[in-house]
């Protein structure tokens, strides 16, 4: 925070310095100094003024309060919910909130290391009852999952990855699981945004999509081998983040490159091909799927879920590349 403030002061100081130099150049006696100095000076002043604006906007976005009203989510924690929640937490939370991608959720690696960019300290914390969970009510956790906003209105880094497509019932199941998981003590460093993350936020490359939206009820179709349930899995599994809105492989940055066109590939595969690819990482052509394709996580879907996902992908109209 302090470091970012210094960067902002430096950018504003540079804008002011170039503004002053421009003024001096325009008052120079020699005409060529006026013209060349004036043009360069105005360009540099505008550039640093724009940097300052973007940076200030990023700092504001990361630190301003988000008045998302809490929702009332009192519910029974039934054994069925705990079991369902454990399955979902293993699928959706363990890849970030643990060191090895499996439960328990004792805290994970700095996400900025994986991204390959110096984004700061983005450690998914320990969310067992021995960690951050003990400071949060069920309604607080529900709000963090939906909007990424903490009880005090501050944006949590969870806001960059909200699990908004998860139905109310499934979100409650995850919370039911979290509550009764064994308490483990482990602390991770607090969130710290680097100047690059601040700049990306100011430019709108990194957004917190749910942070300012009221929390709406989300329902899921009944769990069964249907296209509808498969779509629900693709929604909360966030396939579109890398494979594009239409799942045709057309995902603009900041999505990682290389997401395939699922609308033409999957229809060529049998159900067994699809199961084998997701559970072993090897596709029908013998190609070993490379990161960031999270086949290890997708492969943890149970048979009903995976077959529903296959049906859904099969049902998509094929979209030719570059269409
Ligand atoms: C893409 C990575 C990622 C995934 C997936 C993810 N989280 Fe997080 N989560 C984070 C990060 C990073 C933070 C740290 C937030 C901070 O310190 O600002 C966090 C913080 C949290 C917090 C504490 C919020 C706070 O700021 O105090 C809770 C609760 C939480 N996550 C629950 C979950 C649950 C439940 C799931 C699965 C349904 C999940 N998360 C999936 C990255 C992730
Ligand atoms: C983090 C990004 C990311 C996410 C999320 C993601 N994928 Fe992928 N996926 C990729 C990349 C990159 C490839 C290409 C990997 C390769 O060919 O080595 C890929 C490849 C695939 C392939 C194999 C294509 C082939 O020819 O072998 C299938 C099928 C697939 N993804 C399905 C899915 C489904 C279904 C989901 C959601 C449940 C999903 N992916 C989520 C990045 C992602």
PDB file of N, CA and C and ligand atoms in Angstrom, residues 89 92-93 95-97 111 122-125 127 132-133 136 141 144-145 150 155-158 161 163 166 174 178 190-191, ligand 1:
ATOM      1  N   UNK A  89     -15.667 -28.850  -2.797  1.00  0.00           N
ATOM      2  CA  UNK A  89     -14.479 -28.137  -2.322  1.00  0.00           C
ATOM      3  C   UNK A  89     -13.220 -28.757  -2.934  1.00  0.00           C
ATOM      4  N   UNK A  92     -13.346 -27.373  -6.561  1.00  0.00           N
ATOM      5  CA  UNK A  92     -13.321 -25.936  -6.845  1.00  0.00           C
ATOM      6  C   UNK A  92     -12.382 -25.117  -5.981  1.00  0.00           C
ATOM      7  N   UNK A  93     -12.065 -25.586  -4.797  1.00  0.00           N
ATOM      8  CA  UNK A  93     -11.294 -24.740  -3.886  1.00  0.00           C
ATOM      9  C   UNK A  93      -9.869 -25.257  -3.704  1.00  0.00           C
ATOM     10  N   UNK A  95      -7.630 -26.510  -5.641  1.00  0.00           N
ATOM     11  CA  UNK A  95      -6.559 -26.147  -6.574  1.00  0.00           C
ATOM     12  C   UNK A  95      -5.855 -24.873  -6.124  1.00  0.00           C
ATOM     13  N   UNK A  96      -6.549 -23.989  -5.416  1.00  0.00           N
ATOM     14  CA  UNK A  96      -5.899 -22.766  -4.919  1.00  0.00           C
ATOM     15  C   UNK A  96      -5.585 -22.838  -3.426  1.00  0.00           C
ATOM     16  N   UNK A  97      -6.564 -23.329  -2.630  1.00  0.00           N
ATOM     17  CA  UNK A  97      -6.433 -23.214  -1.170  1.00  0.00           C
ATOM     18  C   UNK A  97      -5.661 -24.364  -0.531  1.00  0.00           C
ATOM     19  N   UNK A 111      -0.458 -17.029  -5.892  1.00  0.00           N
ATOM     20  CA  UNK A 111      -0.959 -17.172  -7.266  1.00  0.00           C
ATOM     21  C   UNK A 111      -0.123 -16.379  -8.266  1.00  0.00           C
ATOM     22  N   UNK A 122      -0.523 -12.926  -3.364  1.00  0.00           N
ATOM     23  CA  UNK A 122      -1.920 -13.354  -3.546  1.00  0.00           C
ATOM     24  C   UNK A 122      -2.031 -14.781  -3.020  1.00  0.00           C
ATOM     25  N   UNK A 123      -1.885 -14.922  -1.719  1.00  0.00           N
ATOM     26  CA  UNK A 123      -1.914 -16.256  -1.118  1.00  0.00           C
ATOM     27  C   UNK A 123      -3.338 -16.655  -0.760  1.00  0.00           C
ATOM     28  N   UNK A 124      -3.857 -17.745  -1.342  1.00  0.00           N
ATOM     29  CA  UNK A 124      -5.143 -18.259  -0.867  1.00  0.00           C
ATOM     30  C   UNK A 124      -4.953 -18.750   0.570  1.00  0.00           C
ATOM     31  N   UNK A 125      -5.692 -18.183   1.539  1.00  0.00           N
ATOM     32  CA  UNK A 125      -5.424 -18.499   2.939  1.00  0.00           C
ATOM     33  C   UNK A 125      -5.951 -19.859   3.379  1.00  0.00           C
ATOM     34  N   UNK A 127      -8.454 -21.904   5.047  1.00  0.00           N
ATOM     35  CA  UNK A 127      -9.884 -21.700   5.349  1.00  0.00           C
ATOM     36  C   UNK A 127     -10.463 -22.916   6.072  1.00  0.00           C
ATOM     37  N   UNK A 132      -8.819 -18.652   8.620  1.00  0.00           N
ATOM     38  CA  UNK A 132      -9.645 -17.454   8.484  1.00  0.00           C
ATOM     39  C   UNK A 132     -11.137 -17.739   8.693  1.00  0.00           C
ATOM     40  N   UNK A 133     -11.512 -18.995   8.567  1.00  0.00           N
ATOM     41  CA  UNK A 133     -12.935 -19.345   8.697  1.00  0.00           C
ATOM     42  C   UNK A 133     -13.507 -18.950  10.052  1.00  0.00           C
ATOM     43  N   UNK A 136     -15.366 -15.737  10.285  1.00  0.00           N
ATOM     44  CA  UNK A 136     -16.445 -15.491   9.317  1.00  0.00           C
ATOM     45  C   UNK A 136     -17.701 -16.280   9.670  1.00  0.00           C
ATOM     46  N   UNK A 141     -19.198 -16.041   4.477  1.00  0.00           N
ATOM     47  CA  UNK A 141     -18.542 -16.901   3.486  1.00  0.00           C
ATOM     48  C   UNK A 141     -19.365 -16.919   2.198  1.00  0.00           C
ATOM     49  N   UNK A 144     -18.598 -13.889   0.314  1.00  0.00           N
ATOM     50  CA  UNK A 144     -17.256 -13.951  -0.302  1.00  0.00           C
ATOM     51  C   UNK A 144     -17.307 -14.805  -1.572  1.00  0.00           C
ATOM     52  N   UNK A 145     -18.049 -15.925  -1.518  1.00  0.00           N
ATOM     53  CA  UNK A 145     -18.129 -16.790  -2.703  1.00  0.00           C
ATOM     54  C   UNK A 145     -18.831 -16.074  -3.855  1.00  0.00           C
ATOM     55  N   UNK A 150     -15.434  -8.805   1.603  1.00  0.00           N
ATOM     56  CA  UNK A 150     -15.307  -9.203   3.007  1.00  0.00           C
ATOM     57  C   UNK A 150     -16.375  -8.525   3.853  1.00  0.00           C
ATOM     58  N   UNK A 155     -12.612  -5.349  -0.700  1.00  0.00           N
ATOM     59  CA  UNK A 155     -12.516  -6.389  -1.716  1.00  0.00           C
ATOM     60  C   UNK A 155     -11.498  -7.428  -1.260  1.00  0.00           C
ATOM     61  N   UNK A 156     -11.868  -8.705  -1.330  1.00  0.00           N
ATOM     62  CA  UNK A 156     -10.932  -9.788  -1.072  1.00  0.00           C
ATOM     63  C   UNK A 156     -10.366 -10.193  -2.433  1.00  0.00           C
ATOM     64  N   UNK A 157      -9.150 -10.751  -2.452  1.00  0.00           N
ATOM     65  CA  UNK A 157      -8.610 -11.222  -3.735  1.00  0.00           C
ATOM     66  C   UNK A 157      -9.506 -12.319  -4.301  1.00  0.00           C
ATOM     67  N   UNK A 158     -10.339 -12.917  -3.448  1.00  0.00           N
ATOM     68  CA  UNK A 158     -11.323 -13.900  -3.887  1.00  0.00           C
ATOM     69  C   UNK A 158     -12.284 -13.257  -4.902  1.00  0.00           C
ATOM     70  N   UNK A 161     -11.876 -14.153  -8.442  1.00  0.00           N
ATOM     71  CA  UNK A 161     -12.287 -15.501  -8.859  1.00  0.00           C
ATOM     72  C   UNK A 161     -13.581 -15.906  -8.177  1.00  0.00           C
ATOM     73  N   UNK A 163     -16.996 -17.553  -7.208  1.00  0.00           N
ATOM     74  CA  UNK A 163     -17.572 -18.819  -7.654  1.00  0.00           C
ATOM     75  C   UNK A 163     -19.073 -18.568  -7.794  1.00  0.00           C
ATOM     76  N   UNK A 166     -22.033 -21.136  -8.848  1.00  0.00           N
ATOM     77  CA  UNK A 166     -22.416 -22.222  -7.943  1.00  0.00           C
ATOM     78  C   UNK A 166     -23.820 -21.924  -7.392  1.00  0.00           C
ATOM     79  N   UNK A 174     -20.853 -26.363   0.370  1.00  0.00           N
ATOM     80  CA  UNK A 174     -19.417 -26.085   0.560  1.00  0.00           C
ATOM     81  C   UNK A 174     -19.185 -25.519   1.951  1.00  0.00           C
ATOM     82  N   UNK A 178     -16.888 -26.854   5.012  1.00  0.00           N
ATOM     83  CA  UNK A 178     -15.810 -26.058   5.616  1.00  0.00           C
ATOM     84  C   UNK A 178     -15.912 -26.050   7.134  1.00  0.00           C
ATOM     85  N   UNK A 190      -0.668 -11.767   4.200  1.00  0.00           N
ATOM     86  CA  UNK A 190      -1.878 -11.062   3.755  1.00  0.00           C
ATOM     87  C   UNK A 190      -1.745 -10.560   2.326  1.00  0.00           C
ATOM     88  N   UNK A 191      -2.882 -10.213   1.744  1.00  0.00           N
ATOM     89  CA  UNK A 191      -2.910  -9.707   0.370  1.00  0.00           C
ATOM     90  C   UNK A 191      -2.054  -8.449   0.240  1.00  0.00           C
TER      91      UNK A 191
HETATM   92  C1  LIG B   1      -8.190 -19.107  -8.283  1.00  0.00           C
HETATM   93  C2  LIG B   1      -7.852 -19.349  -6.928  1.00  0.00           C
HETATM   94  C3  LIG B   1      -8.954 -19.502  -5.890  1.00  0.00           C
HETATM   95  C4  LIG B   1     -10.005 -20.392  -5.900  1.00  0.00           C
HETATM   96  C5  LIG B   1     -10.363 -21.396  -6.988  1.00  0.00           C
HETATM   97  C6  LIG B   1     -10.698 -20.218  -4.657  1.00  0.00           C
HETATM   98  N1  LIG B   1     -10.099 -19.223  -3.911  1.00  0.00           N
HETATM   99 FE1  LIG B   1     -10.721 -18.532  -2.078  1.00  0.00          FE
HETATM  100  N2  LIG B   1      -9.211 -17.175  -2.096  1.00  0.00           N
HETATM  101  C7  LIG B   1      -8.237 -17.026  -3.056  1.00  0.00           C
HETATM  102  C8  LIG B   1      -7.305 -15.990  -2.684  1.00  0.00           C
HETATM  103  C9  LIG B   1      -6.095 -15.517  -3.462  1.00  0.00           C
HETATM  104  C10 LIG B   1      -7.754 -15.500  -1.434  1.00  0.00           C
HETATM  105  C11 LIG B   1      -7.067 -14.439  -0.588  1.00  0.00           C
HETATM  106  C12 LIG B   1      -7.904 -13.239  -0.408  1.00  0.00           C
HETATM  107  C13 LIG B   1      -7.207 -12.119   0.275  1.00  0.00           C
HETATM  108  O1  LIG B   1      -6.337 -12.337   1.145  1.00  0.00           O
HETATM  109  O2  LIG B   1      -7.574 -10.985  -0.062  1.00  0.00           O
HETATM  110  C14 LIG B   1      -8.950 -16.269  -1.100  1.00  0.00           C
HETATM  111  C15 LIG B   1      -9.709 -16.068   0.064  1.00  0.00           C
HETATM  112  C16 LIG B   1     -10.785 -16.842   0.453  1.00  0.00           C
HETATM  113  C17 LIG B   1     -11.525 -16.669   1.681  1.00  0.00           C
HETATM  114  C18 LIG B   1     -11.221 -15.626   2.751  1.00  0.00           C
HETATM  115  C19 LIG B   1     -11.626 -14.287   2.258  1.00  0.00           C
HETATM  116  C20 LIG B   1     -10.934 -13.143   2.920  1.00  0.00           C
HETATM  117  O3  LIG B   1     -10.514 -12.248   2.164  1.00  0.00           O
HETATM  118  O4  LIG B   1     -10.780 -13.132   4.122  1.00  0.00           O
HETATM  119  C21 LIG B   1     -12.521 -17.612   1.691  1.00  0.00           C
HETATM  120  C22 LIG B   1     -13.567 -17.834   2.776  1.00  0.00           C
HETATM  121  C23 LIG B   1     -12.387 -18.379   0.477  1.00  0.00           C
HETATM  122  N3  LIG B   1     -11.333 -17.884  -0.265  1.00  0.00           N
HETATM  123  C24 LIG B   1     -13.195 -19.449   0.138  1.00  0.00           C
HETATM  124  C25 LIG B   1     -13.073 -20.170  -1.043  1.00  0.00           C
HETATM  125  C26 LIG B   1     -13.887 -21.335  -1.365  1.00  0.00           C
HETATM  126  C27 LIG B   1     -14.935 -21.928  -0.444  1.00  0.00           C
HETATM  127  C28 LIG B   1     -13.510 -21.752  -2.606  1.00  0.00           C
HETATM  128  C29 LIG B   1     -14.102 -22.887  -3.417  1.00  0.00           C
HETATM  129  C30 LIG B   1     -15.513 -22.863  -3.650  1.00  0.00           C
HETATM  130  C31 LIG B   1     -12.447 -20.861  -3.055  1.00  0.00           C
HETATM  131  N4  LIG B   1     -12.205 -19.930  -2.069  1.00  0.00           N
HETATM  132  C32 LIG B   1     -11.807 -20.969  -4.279  1.00  0.00           C
HETATM  133  C33 LIG B   1      -8.151 -17.762  -4.227  1.00  0.00           C
HETATM  134  C34 LIG B   1      -9.023 -18.759  -4.634  1.00  0.00           C
END
